[in-house]
Short mmCIF file of C-alpha atoms and ligand atoms in Angstrom, two decimals:
data_model
loop_
_atom_site.label_atom_id
_atom_site.label_comp_id
_atom_site.label_asym_id
_atom_site.label_seq_id
_atom_site.Cartn_x
_atom_site.Cartn_y
_atom_site.Cartn_z
CA UNK A 7 -20.61 -10.28 11.18
CA UNK A 8 -21.20 -14.06 10.95
CA UNK A 9 -18.90 -15.60 8.36
CA UNK A 10 -18.13 -19.11 7.16
CA UNK A 11 -14.87 -20.08 5.44
CA UNK A 12 -14.75 -23.18 3.22
CA UNK A 13 -11.30 -24.79 3.21
CA UNK A 14 -8.95 -24.62 6.21
CA UNK A 15 -5.58 -24.58 4.49
CA UNK A 16 -3.04 -21.78 4.76
CA UNK A 17 -5.49 -19.19 3.45
CA UNK A 18 -8.77 -20.45 4.89
CA UNK A 19 -7.58 -21.14 8.41
CA UNK A 20 -5.49 -18.00 8.73
CA UNK A 21 -8.36 -15.89 7.32
CA UNK A 22 -10.94 -17.53 9.56
CA UNK A 23 -8.83 -17.26 12.71
CA UNK A 24 -7.83 -13.65 12.04
CA UNK A 25 -11.39 -12.59 11.15
CA UNK A 26 -12.51 -14.08 14.47
CA UNK A 27 -9.71 -12.23 16.23
CA UNK A 28 -10.92 -8.88 14.88
CA UNK A 29 -14.43 -9.58 16.16
CA UNK A 30 -16.39 -11.62 13.61
CA UNK A 31 -18.10 -14.91 14.47
CA UNK A 32 -16.36 -17.38 12.22
CA UNK A 33 -17.02 -20.99 11.26
CA UNK A 34 -14.29 -22.79 9.32
CA UNK A 35 -15.35 -25.74 7.16
CA UNK A 36 -13.24 -28.56 5.78
CA UNK A 37 -13.88 -31.99 4.31
CA UNK A 38 -10.85 -33.27 6.23
CA UNK A 39 -12.22 -34.39 9.62
CA UNK A 40 -8.75 -34.75 11.15
CA UNK A 41 -7.91 -31.12 10.32
CA UNK A 42 -11.20 -29.99 11.82
CA UNK A 43 -10.58 -31.97 15.02
CA UNK A 44 -7.07 -30.54 15.36
CA UNK A 45 -8.28 -26.99 14.85
CA UNK A 46 -11.01 -27.43 17.47
CA UNK A 47 -8.40 -28.79 19.85
CA UNK A 48 -6.32 -25.64 19.33
CA UNK A 49 -3.65 -27.41 17.28
CA UNK A 50 -3.09 -25.72 13.91
CA UNK A 51 -2.49 -28.31 11.16
CA UNK A 52 0.08 -25.95 9.61
CA UNK A 53 3.12 -24.13 10.96
CA UNK A 54 2.44 -20.38 11.03
CA UNK A 55 3.83 -17.91 13.56
CA UNK A 56 1.12 -16.66 15.93
CA UNK A 57 -1.63 -18.96 14.61
CA UNK A 58 -1.79 -21.22 17.65
CA UNK A 59 -2.25 -18.25 20.01
CA UNK A 60 -5.05 -16.84 17.84
CA UNK A 61 -6.80 -20.21 17.79
CA UNK A 62 -6.61 -20.57 21.54
CA UNK A 63 -7.82 -17.01 22.08
CA UNK A 64 -10.87 -17.38 19.82
CA UNK A 65 -11.95 -21.03 19.91
CA UNK A 66 -15.20 -21.50 21.77
CA UNK A 67 -15.60 -17.72 21.75
CA UNK A 68 -15.95 -16.60 18.15
CA UNK A 69 -14.29 -19.43 16.21
CA UNK A 70 -15.14 -23.06 15.48
CA UNK A 71 -14.36 -25.63 12.82
CA UNK A 72 -16.75 -28.17 11.33
CA UNK A 73 -17.24 -30.60 8.46
CA UNK A 74 -20.89 -29.55 8.21
CA UNK A 75 -20.89 -27.02 5.38
CA UNK A 76 -24.66 -26.71 5.25
CA UNK A 77 -24.97 -25.79 8.93
CA UNK A 78 -22.08 -23.33 8.61
CA UNK A 79 -23.71 -21.58 5.62
CA UNK A 80 -27.08 -21.45 7.38
CA UNK A 81 -25.55 -19.91 10.49
CA UNK A 82 -23.74 -17.13 8.61
CA UNK A 83 -24.31 -14.17 6.27
CA UNK A 84 -21.21 -14.45 4.15
CA UNK A 85 -19.19 -17.45 2.93
CA UNK A 86 -15.59 -17.32 1.73
CA UNK A 87 -14.38 -20.07 -0.62
CA UNK A 88 -10.72 -20.77 0.20
CA UNK A 89 -10.14 -24.22 -1.28
CA UNK A 90 -7.11 -25.21 -3.35
CA UNK A 91 -6.77 -24.37 -7.05
CA UNK A 92 -3.91 -26.57 -8.33
CA UNK A 93 -2.53 -26.62 -11.86
CA UNK A 94 -3.44 -29.89 -13.57
CA UNK A 95 -0.58 -29.83 -16.09
CA UNK A 96 -2.58 -28.01 -18.74
CA UNK A 97 -4.71 -25.46 -16.89
CA UNK A 98 -6.10 -24.42 -13.52
CA UNK A 99 -7.97 -27.28 -11.83
CA UNK A 100 -11.26 -25.87 -10.53
CA UNK A 101 -12.70 -29.10 -9.20
CA UNK A 102 -12.52 -28.05 -5.52
CA UNK A 103 -13.98 -24.63 -6.29
CA UNK A 104 -16.84 -26.19 -8.29
CA UNK A 105 -17.52 -28.69 -5.52
CA UNK A 106 -17.53 -26.02 -2.81
CA UNK A 107 -19.77 -23.74 -4.93
CA UNK A 108 -22.19 -26.61 -5.54
CA UNK A 109 -22.43 -27.47 -1.83
CA UNK A 110 -22.90 -23.82 -0.88
CA UNK A 111 -25.61 -23.50 -3.55
CA UNK A 112 -27.44 -26.55 -2.18
CA UNK A 113 -27.25 -25.06 1.32
CA UNK A 114 -28.60 -21.72 0.08
CA UNK A 115 -31.67 -23.41 -1.40
CA UNK A 116 -33.61 -23.33 1.85
CA UNK A 117 -31.73 -20.58 3.66
CA UNK A 118 -33.93 -17.54 4.13
CA UNK A 119 -32.54 -14.06 3.47
CA UNK A 120 -29.71 -12.57 1.47
CA UNK A 121 -26.26 -14.25 1.52
CA UNK A 122 -22.94 -13.32 -0.04
CA UNK A 123 -20.57 -15.92 -1.50
CA UNK A 124 -17.00 -14.76 -2.05
CA UNK A 125 -14.17 -16.53 -3.85
CA UNK A 126 -10.92 -16.08 -1.95
CA UNK A 127 -9.04 -18.83 -3.80
CA UNK A 128 -6.78 -17.68 -6.63
CA UNK A 129 -8.77 -18.27 -9.82
CA UNK A 130 -8.25 -17.20 -13.44
CA UNK A 131 -10.24 -14.16 -14.63
CA UNK A 132 -13.85 -15.00 -15.34
CA UNK A 133 -14.06 -17.95 -12.93
CA UNK A 134 -16.19 -16.22 -10.31
CA UNK A 135 -18.73 -14.84 -12.80
CA UNK A 136 -18.72 -17.63 -15.38
CA UNK A 137 -18.17 -20.77 -13.27
CA UNK A 138 -19.03 -20.11 -9.61
CA UNK A 139 -22.08 -17.88 -10.13
CA UNK A 140 -23.92 -20.28 -12.50
CA UNK A 141 -23.21 -23.25 -10.20
CA UNK A 142 -24.61 -21.31 -7.24
CA UNK A 143 -27.72 -20.34 -9.21
CA UNK A 144 -28.31 -23.85 -10.45
CA UNK A 145 -27.77 -25.57 -7.11
CA UNK A 146 -29.81 -23.05 -5.12
CA UNK A 147 -32.57 -22.35 -7.63
CA UNK A 148 -32.09 -18.67 -6.69
CA UNK A 149 -30.87 -15.61 -8.60
CA UNK A 150 -27.52 -13.89 -8.15
CA UNK A 151 -27.96 -10.18 -7.54
CA UNK A 152 -31.48 -10.65 -6.16
CA UNK A 153 -31.20 -13.50 -3.62
CA UNK A 154 -27.47 -13.64 -3.08
CA UNK A 155 -24.32 -11.72 -3.96
CA UNK A 156 -21.16 -13.12 -5.57
CA UNK A 157 -17.79 -11.55 -4.88
CA UNK A 158 -14.07 -12.07 -5.33
CA UNK A 159 -11.57 -11.14 -2.64
CA UNK A 160 -8.03 -12.30 -3.48
CA UNK A 161 -5.66 -13.07 -0.65
CA UNK A 162 -2.11 -11.69 -0.62
CA UNK A 163 -0.72 -13.29 2.53
CA UNK A 164 2.72 -14.88 2.43
CA UNK A 165 3.27 -18.23 4.06
CA UNK A 166 5.57 -17.99 7.08
CA UNK A 167 4.24 -14.54 7.98
CA UNK A 168 0.62 -15.24 7.09
CA UNK A 169 -0.94 -14.00 10.33
CA UNK A 170 1.05 -10.77 10.25
CA UNK A 171 0.14 -10.24 6.58
CA UNK A 172 -3.55 -10.88 7.18
CA UNK A 173 -3.68 -8.60 10.22
CA UNK A 174 -1.73 -5.82 8.51
CA UNK A 175 -2.73 -6.04 4.84
CA UNK A 176 -1.05 -3.78 2.29
CA UNK A 177 -4.28 -3.61 0.23
CA UNK A 178 -7.77 -5.00 0.26
CA UNK A 179 -9.33 -5.90 -3.09
CA UNK A 180 -13.11 -6.23 -3.08
CA UNK A 181 -14.69 -7.56 -6.25
CA UNK A 182 -18.41 -8.07 -6.67
CA UNK A 183 -21.25 -8.35 -9.12
CA UNK A 184 -22.97 -5.31 -7.59
CA UNK A 185 -22.65 -2.61 -4.92
CA UNK A 186 -24.61 -4.64 -2.36
CA UNK A 187 -22.12 -7.51 -2.58
CA UNK A 188 -19.13 -5.18 -2.29
CA UNK A 189 -20.71 -3.26 0.62
CA UNK A 190 -21.28 -6.53 2.51
CA UNK A 191 -17.72 -7.61 1.81
CA UNK A 192 -16.48 -4.18 2.89
CA UNK A 193 -18.11 -4.60 6.29
CA UNK A 194 -16.09 -7.80 6.77
CA UNK A 195 -12.93 -5.70 6.43
CA UNK A 196 -14.25 -2.74 8.40
CA UNK A 197 -11.91 -3.47 11.36
CA UNK A 198 -8.86 -3.03 9.07
CA UNK A 199 -8.86 0.76 9.09
CA UNK A 200 -6.45 2.84 7.04
CA UNK A 201 -5.75 0.14 4.45
CA UNK A 202 -6.18 1.08 0.77
CA UNK A 203 -9.31 -0.59 -0.62
CA UNK A 204 -9.96 -1.30 -4.30
CA UNK A 205 -13.62 -1.78 -5.17
CA UNK A 206 -13.99 -3.41 -8.54
CA UNK A 207 -15.59 -6.15 -10.60
CA UNK A 208 -14.74 -9.82 -10.06
CA UNK A 209 -12.64 -10.21 -13.19
CA UNK A 210 -10.38 -7.30 -12.25
CA UNK A 211 -10.01 -8.65 -8.71
CA UNK A 212 -8.96 -12.01 -10.12
CA UNK A 213 -6.48 -10.38 -12.49
CA UNK A 214 -4.92 -8.23 -9.74
CA UNK A 215 -3.97 -11.38 -7.86
CA UNK A 216 -2.38 -13.08 -10.88
CA UNK A 217 -0.56 -9.95 -11.99
CA UNK A 218 0.84 -9.56 -8.46
CA UNK A 219 2.22 -13.09 -8.35
CA UNK A 220 3.48 -12.90 -11.92
CA UNK A 221 5.39 -9.68 -11.10
CA UNK A 222 7.23 -11.40 -8.30
CA UNK A 223 7.97 -14.57 -10.26
CA UNK A 224 9.22 -12.54 -13.23
CA UNK A 225 11.63 -10.51 -11.13
CA UNK A 226 12.95 -13.65 -9.44
CA UNK A 227 13.59 -15.44 -12.74
CA UNK A 228 15.15 -12.25 -14.11
CA UNK A 229 17.58 -12.12 -11.17
CA UNK A 230 18.39 -15.79 -11.69
CA UNK A 231 19.01 -15.35 -15.38
CA UNK A 232 21.40 -12.47 -14.66
CA UNK A 233 23.02 -14.65 -11.98
CA UNK A 234 23.55 -17.50 -14.42
CA UNK A 235 25.32 -15.15 -16.83
CA UNK A 236 27.45 -13.74 -13.99
CA UNK A 237 28.52 -17.28 -13.09
CA UNK A 238 29.61 -17.89 -16.69
CA UNK A 239 31.55 -14.59 -16.90
CA UNK A 240 34.03 -15.09 -14.09
CA UNK A 241 35.04 -12.31 -11.66
CA UNK A 242 31.44 -11.12 -11.48
CA UNK A 243 29.25 -11.92 -8.50
CA UNK A 244 25.50 -11.51 -8.99
CA UNK A 245 25.20 -10.34 -5.37
CA UNK A 246 27.36 -7.29 -6.18
CA UNK A 247 25.50 -6.72 -9.43
CA UNK A 248 22.06 -6.83 -7.82
CA UNK A 249 23.23 -4.65 -4.92
CA UNK A 250 24.18 -2.08 -7.53
CA UNK A 251 20.86 -2.43 -9.35
CA UNK A 252 18.83 -2.19 -6.16
CA UNK A 253 20.44 1.09 -5.12
CA UNK A 254 18.55 2.81 -7.95
CA UNK A 255 15.98 5.23 -6.54
CA UNK A 256 13.13 3.13 -7.89
CA UNK A 257 14.23 0.31 -5.58
CA UNK A 258 15.69 2.36 -2.72
CA UNK A 259 14.00 5.57 -1.60
CA UNK A 260 16.18 8.31 -0.20
CA UNK A 261 14.31 10.11 2.58
CA UNK A 262 14.56 13.85 3.34
CA UNK A 263 17.02 13.15 6.16
CA UNK A 264 19.24 11.09 3.84
CA UNK A 265 18.22 7.71 5.19
CA UNK A 266 17.77 5.03 2.56
CA UNK A 267 14.83 2.62 2.59
CA UNK A 268 15.17 -0.40 0.37
CA UNK A 269 11.97 -1.74 -1.21
CA UNK A 270 10.96 -5.05 0.42
CA UNK A 271 10.92 -6.70 -3.02
CA UNK A 272 14.73 -6.63 -3.07
CA UNK A 273 14.81 -9.20 -0.27
CA UNK A 274 13.20 -11.68 -2.69
CA UNK A 275 15.63 -10.93 -5.45
CA UNK A 276 18.85 -12.64 -4.43
CA UNK A 277 19.81 -15.15 -7.10
CA UNK A 278 19.01 -18.66 -5.96
CA UNK A 279 17.75 -22.13 -6.73
CA UNK A 280 14.33 -20.83 -7.78
CA UNK A 281 10.92 -20.00 -6.41
CA UNK A 282 8.58 -22.69 -5.14
CA UNK A 283 5.54 -23.05 -2.97
CA UNK A 284 1.90 -23.61 -3.63
CA UNK A 285 1.33 -20.30 -5.42
CA UNK A 286 3.96 -18.79 -7.72
CA UNK A 287 4.73 -21.89 -9.83
CA UNK A 288 1.11 -22.87 -10.38
CA UNK A 289 -0.21 -19.34 -10.76
CA UNK A 290 2.30 -18.35 -13.42
CA UNK A 291 1.56 -21.55 -15.35
CA UNK A 292 -2.21 -21.10 -14.96
CA UNK A 293 -2.10 -17.48 -16.16
CA UNK A 294 0.02 -18.47 -19.11
CA UNK A 295 -2.35 -21.29 -20.06
CA UNK A 296 -5.28 -18.92 -19.64
CA UNK A 297 -3.59 -16.33 -21.90
CA UNK A 298 -3.07 -19.00 -24.54
CA UNK A 299 -6.74 -20.04 -24.32
CA UNK A 300 -7.72 -16.41 -24.90
CA UNK A 301 -5.47 -16.12 -27.95
CA UNK A 302 -2.78 -14.18 -26.04
CA UNK A 303 0.26 -16.46 -25.60
CA UNK A 304 2.42 -15.18 -22.74
CA UNK A 305 5.99 -15.60 -23.94
CA UNK A 306 7.52 -13.76 -20.99
CA UNK A 307 5.72 -15.85 -18.38
CA UNK A 308 6.58 -19.07 -20.23
CA UNK A 309 10.26 -18.09 -20.02
CA UNK A 310 9.85 -17.22 -16.33
CA UNK A 311 8.67 -20.79 -15.66
CA UNK A 312 11.39 -22.37 -17.82
CA UNK A 313 14.16 -20.44 -16.06
CA UNK A 314 12.73 -21.35 -12.69
CA UNK A 315 12.44 -25.05 -13.46
CA UNK A 316 16.10 -25.15 -14.53
CA UNK A 317 17.49 -23.42 -11.40
CA UNK A 318 17.72 -26.53 -9.16
CA UNK A 319 19.82 -28.24 -11.84
CA UNK A 320 22.33 -25.37 -11.52
CA UNK A 321 22.96 -26.50 -7.94
CA UNK A 322 23.40 -30.10 -9.03
CA UNK A 323 25.80 -28.99 -11.77
CA UNK A 324 27.82 -26.93 -9.28
CA UNK A 325 28.14 -29.97 -7.03
CA UNK A 326 29.13 -32.25 -9.89
CA UNK A 327 31.77 -29.80 -11.14
CA UNK A 328 33.36 -29.42 -7.71
CA UNK A 329 33.03 -32.98 -6.41
CA UNK A 330 33.84 -34.52 -9.81
CA UNK A 331 31.24 -37.22 -9.33
CA UNK A 332 27.93 -37.46 -7.56
CA UNK A 333 27.70 -41.25 -7.24
CA UNK A 334 28.59 -42.09 -3.66
CA UNK A 335 29.04 -38.43 -2.66
CA UNK A 336 27.69 -37.67 0.82
CA UNK A 337 25.60 -34.54 0.52
CA UNK A 338 23.56 -32.72 3.11
CA UNK A 339 20.66 -30.51 2.03
CA UNK A 340 19.79 -27.75 4.50
CA UNK A 341 16.28 -26.36 4.20
CA UNK A 342 13.39 -28.30 2.70
CA UNK A 343 10.54 -25.80 2.89
CA UNK A 344 10.17 -23.53 -0.14
CA UNK A 345 10.86 -20.53 2.09
CA UNK A 346 11.79 -19.95 5.73
CA UNK A 347 9.28 -19.89 8.60
CA UNK A 348 6.94 -22.43 7.00
CA UNK A 349 6.63 -26.21 6.82
CA UNK A 350 5.19 -26.05 3.29
CA UNK A 351 7.33 -28.08 0.87
CA UNK A 352 5.00 -27.90 -2.14
CA UNK A 353 7.11 -27.36 -5.29
CA UNK A 354 10.13 -26.64 -3.11
CA UNK A 355 13.36 -26.54 -5.17
CA UNK A 356 15.04 -28.45 -2.31
CA UNK A 357 12.96 -31.52 -3.17
CA UNK A 358 13.95 -31.37 -6.84
CA UNK A 359 17.61 -31.06 -5.82
CA UNK A 360 17.32 -34.07 -3.48
CA UNK A 361 15.53 -36.24 -6.06
CA UNK A 362 18.14 -35.43 -8.71
CA UNK A 363 21.07 -36.07 -6.38
CA UNK A 364 19.64 -39.43 -5.30
CA UNK A 365 19.02 -40.37 -8.95
CA UNK A 366 22.72 -39.70 -9.57
CA UNK A 367 23.70 -42.04 -6.74
CA UNK A 368 24.49 -39.48 -4.02
CA UNK A 369 23.93 -40.36 -0.38
CA UNK A 370 21.65 -37.59 0.86
CA UNK A 371 20.92 -36.27 4.32
CA UNK A 372 18.31 -33.59 4.86
CA UNK A 373 17.51 -31.10 7.57
CA UNK A 374 14.88 -28.42 8.10
CA UNK A 375 13.94 -26.73 11.39
CA UNK A 376 10.19 -27.30 10.88
CA UNK A 377 9.47 -29.06 7.57
CA UNK A 378 10.79 -32.54 8.36
CA UNK A 379 7.38 -34.25 8.47
CA UNK A 380 5.98 -32.63 5.35
CA UNK A 381 9.21 -33.29 3.45
CA UNK A 382 9.32 -36.91 4.59
CA UNK A 383 5.80 -37.40 3.23
CA UNK A 384 6.64 -35.67 -0.07
CA UNK A 385 9.84 -37.72 -0.49
CA UNK A 386 8.39 -41.03 0.65
CA UNK A 387 9.74 -42.85 -2.41
CA UNK A 388 13.24 -41.32 -2.19
CA UNK A 389 16.11 -42.66 -0.11
CA UNK A 390 17.00 -39.76 2.18
CA UNK A 391 18.04 -39.64 5.81
CA UNK A 392 16.29 -36.90 7.76
CA UNK A 393 18.22 -35.55 10.72
CA UNK A 394 16.96 -33.51 13.66
CA UNK A 395 19.51 -30.77 14.07
CA UNK A 396 21.99 -28.69 12.18
CA UNK A 397 25.08 -30.23 13.80
CA UNK A 398 24.02 -33.72 12.74
CA UNK A 399 23.38 -32.43 9.22
CA UNK A 400 26.94 -31.12 8.96
CA UNK A 401 28.74 -34.25 10.12
CA UNK A 402 30.47 -36.71 7.79
CA UNK A 403 29.54 -35.10 4.49
CA UNK A 404 31.42 -34.13 1.33
CA UNK A 405 29.14 -31.21 0.54
CA UNK A 406 26.44 -29.10 2.11
CA UNK A 407 23.72 -27.40 0.05
CA UNK A 408 21.85 -24.47 1.49
CA UNK A 409 18.39 -24.48 -0.15
CA UNK A 410 16.19 -22.33 2.14
CA UNK A 411 17.00 -18.98 3.73
CA UNK A 412 16.47 -20.04 7.34
CA UNK A 413 18.28 -17.60 9.69
CA UNK A 414 19.71 -20.58 11.59
CA UNK A 415 21.87 -21.38 8.55
CA UNK A 416 23.95 -18.23 9.03
CA UNK A 417 25.80 -20.30 11.61
CA UNK A 418 26.89 -22.87 9.04
CA UNK A 419 30.31 -21.36 8.11
CA UNK A 420 31.28 -21.10 11.80
CA UNK A 421 30.13 -24.66 12.48
CA UNK A 422 31.95 -26.00 9.42
CA UNK A 423 35.14 -24.14 10.29
CA UNK A 424 35.82 -26.63 13.07
CA UNK A 425 35.03 -29.63 10.87
CA UNK A 426 38.15 -31.65 9.97
CA UNK A 427 36.71 -32.60 6.54
CA UNK A 428 35.93 -29.02 5.38
CA UNK A 429 33.09 -30.07 3.10
CA UNK A 430 32.12 -28.00 0.09
CA UNK A 431 29.41 -25.45 0.92
CA UNK A 432 27.01 -24.60 -1.92
CA UNK A 433 24.94 -21.56 -1.10
CA UNK A 434 21.79 -21.98 -3.18
CA UNK A 435 20.18 -18.88 -1.67
CA UNK A 436 23.11 -16.45 -1.44
CA UNK A 437 22.49 -16.13 2.28
CA UNK A 438 26.11 -16.25 3.36
CA UNK A 439 29.15 -14.07 2.86
CA UNK A 440 31.43 -15.88 0.33
CA UNK A 441 34.51 -15.02 2.42
CA UNK A 442 32.99 -16.64 5.51
CA UNK A 443 34.14 -20.12 4.50
CA UNK A 444 37.08 -21.29 2.43
CA UNK A 445 35.22 -23.92 0.37
CA UNK A 446 32.29 -21.67 -0.47
CA UNK A 447 30.47 -21.89 -3.80
CA UNK A 448 27.45 -19.71 -4.45
CA UNK A 449 24.94 -19.62 -7.24
CA UNK A 450 25.52 -16.64 -9.53
CA UNK A 451 29.32 -16.39 -9.20
CA UNK A 452 32.08 -18.32 -10.88
P1 NAD B 1 -4.60 -25.78 0.92
O1 NAD B 1 -4.42 -26.85 -0.06
O2 NAD B 1 -3.59 -25.58 2.02
O3 NAD B 1 -6.02 -25.91 1.62
C1 NAD B 1 -7.21 -26.16 0.94
C2 NAD B 1 -8.18 -26.81 1.92
O4 NAD B 1 -9.47 -26.91 1.31
C3 NAD B 1 -7.80 -28.22 2.33
O5 NAD B 1 -7.76 -28.30 3.74
C4 NAD B 1 -8.93 -29.10 1.76
O6 NAD B 1 -9.23 -30.23 2.56
C5 NAD B 1 -10.09 -28.12 1.73
N1 NAD B 1 -11.18 -28.45 0.83
C6 NAD B 1 -11.12 -28.87 -0.47
N2 NAD B 1 -12.35 -29.03 -0.97
C7 NAD B 1 -13.22 -28.71 0.02
C8 NAD B 1 -14.65 -28.67 0.12
N3 NAD B 1 -15.44 -29.00 -0.90
N4 NAD B 1 -15.18 -28.29 1.30
C9 NAD B 1 -14.43 -27.97 2.34
N5 NAD B 1 -13.07 -27.97 2.31
C10 NAD B 1 -12.49 -28.34 1.16
O7 NAD B 1 -4.73 -24.44 0.08
P2 NAD B 1 -4.15 -22.98 0.39
O8 NAD B 1 -2.67 -22.96 0.27
O9 NAD B 1 -4.79 -22.45 1.62
O10 NAD B 1 -4.72 -22.19 -0.89
C11 NAD B 1 -6.10 -21.96 -1.07
C12 NAD B 1 -6.27 -20.96 -2.19
O11 NAD B 1 -5.69 -19.70 -1.84
C13 NAD B 1 -5.60 -21.37 -3.50
O12 NAD B 1 -6.36 -20.91 -4.57
C14 NAD B 1 -4.28 -20.61 -3.46
O13 NAD B 1 -3.76 -20.37 -4.74
C15 NAD B 1 -4.71 -19.33 -2.78
N6 NAD B 1 -3.64 -18.63 -2.07
C16 NAD B 1 -2.73 -19.34 -1.35
C17 NAD B 1 -1.75 -18.65 -0.64
C18 NAD B 1 -0.70 -19.41 0.15
O14 NAD B 1 0.29 -18.79 0.53
N7 NAD B 1 -0.89 -20.69 0.42
C19 NAD B 1 -1.70 -17.25 -0.68
C20 NAD B 1 -2.66 -16.57 -1.39
C21 NAD B 1 -3.64 -17.26 -2.09
#
């Protein structure tokens, strides 16, 4: 199938590259000419395991990038919209979706034949039918259902393992205004055999995506709230508590042969300094704002956001309590990305921690295996020294904060053991064994 993808961010580029890899002819479109040039040169503008190999394998064969949206739409049968949908402080900001829909509509005006336009961006229920569809009709002068189809296909990939997630999806949700749209969309996913497929309307598809993200965010904030109480109790460690909770059969299946298989969700549920990234924070807020606008205030989700926003301050408080004062304290923050295996620092709790520490007069060093450039750009106005390796990050400091679960950081206790200063180690992700280092302090324990 010939497919165009509008937006070459984490979702658009990974989708486009992977769809090419399974045999479709794919054109990726972006307004950012530098991104397009990098993609065409085989250099992914984002850090994702396996993406570079897929680009190299498919470029000039079945994959190309361009800034020419019109040509891309004309050369294809189906167009995915994968542009950003930020939260503007009050509600979801649909300006990029509207713009993309308008340009696609204009391109469809003189394109002969049937075309399908599919929203892949995360959008609040009703957006595809009530915002995108009318824009397409108006800009093209054509009729949805007769001249073109309009669908919604949410993306569930996780940054860091995006290629793996796209290639081995756990579910495929196909929304559409009619059977013809859904059938066309289904043929795009035909190579992904054996994966459960949900065929539904656009509004349900949109809601499935939000409910999925809200489930995860809620469980994370729940674990953090329990952790905060554990820390106040004394002699209770949230890691032991959650281990006990997660052994329940609804989290850990016991197989016929007695083996136990823990649900993957439990790996997200260590207490920590909060969730971040470009999805969970904005999606929970957008769903909540949407609920309010529909006369259904979402008290639980509002609390989920509040708890999450306060988690980084728990780390700062821990440091202040142990170091006595932050002004002049030399503190190293390990991990800047919002999760391991990515360079994405959007809404990363590490950045909030750094900003707060610097505001309190601390002298901050920062290290991340891959997110140095993105973090430097995000913290341009903040006085931080970025270092290139873990050893440099651990030298001459009063405290070390672990803010991202990078595997490399498991070495920290051993590296610190030989340090003459024995700095305080604050484990903001509960990655390490508390007994592994004598000046260990972890979130969720007294
Ligand atoms: P992103 O910000 O990384 O990328 C968006 C891209 O769209 C940018 O490269 C931008 O230049 C481009 N763009 C904007 N307007 C355009 C236009 N008119 N024409 C062409 N290109 C245009 O975004 P992302 O992280 O890939 O997220 C995209 C959508 O997918 C969002 O709705 C997000 O919520 C959703 N989503 C993201 C993830 C994730 O892990 N990042 C996972 C699932 C769903």
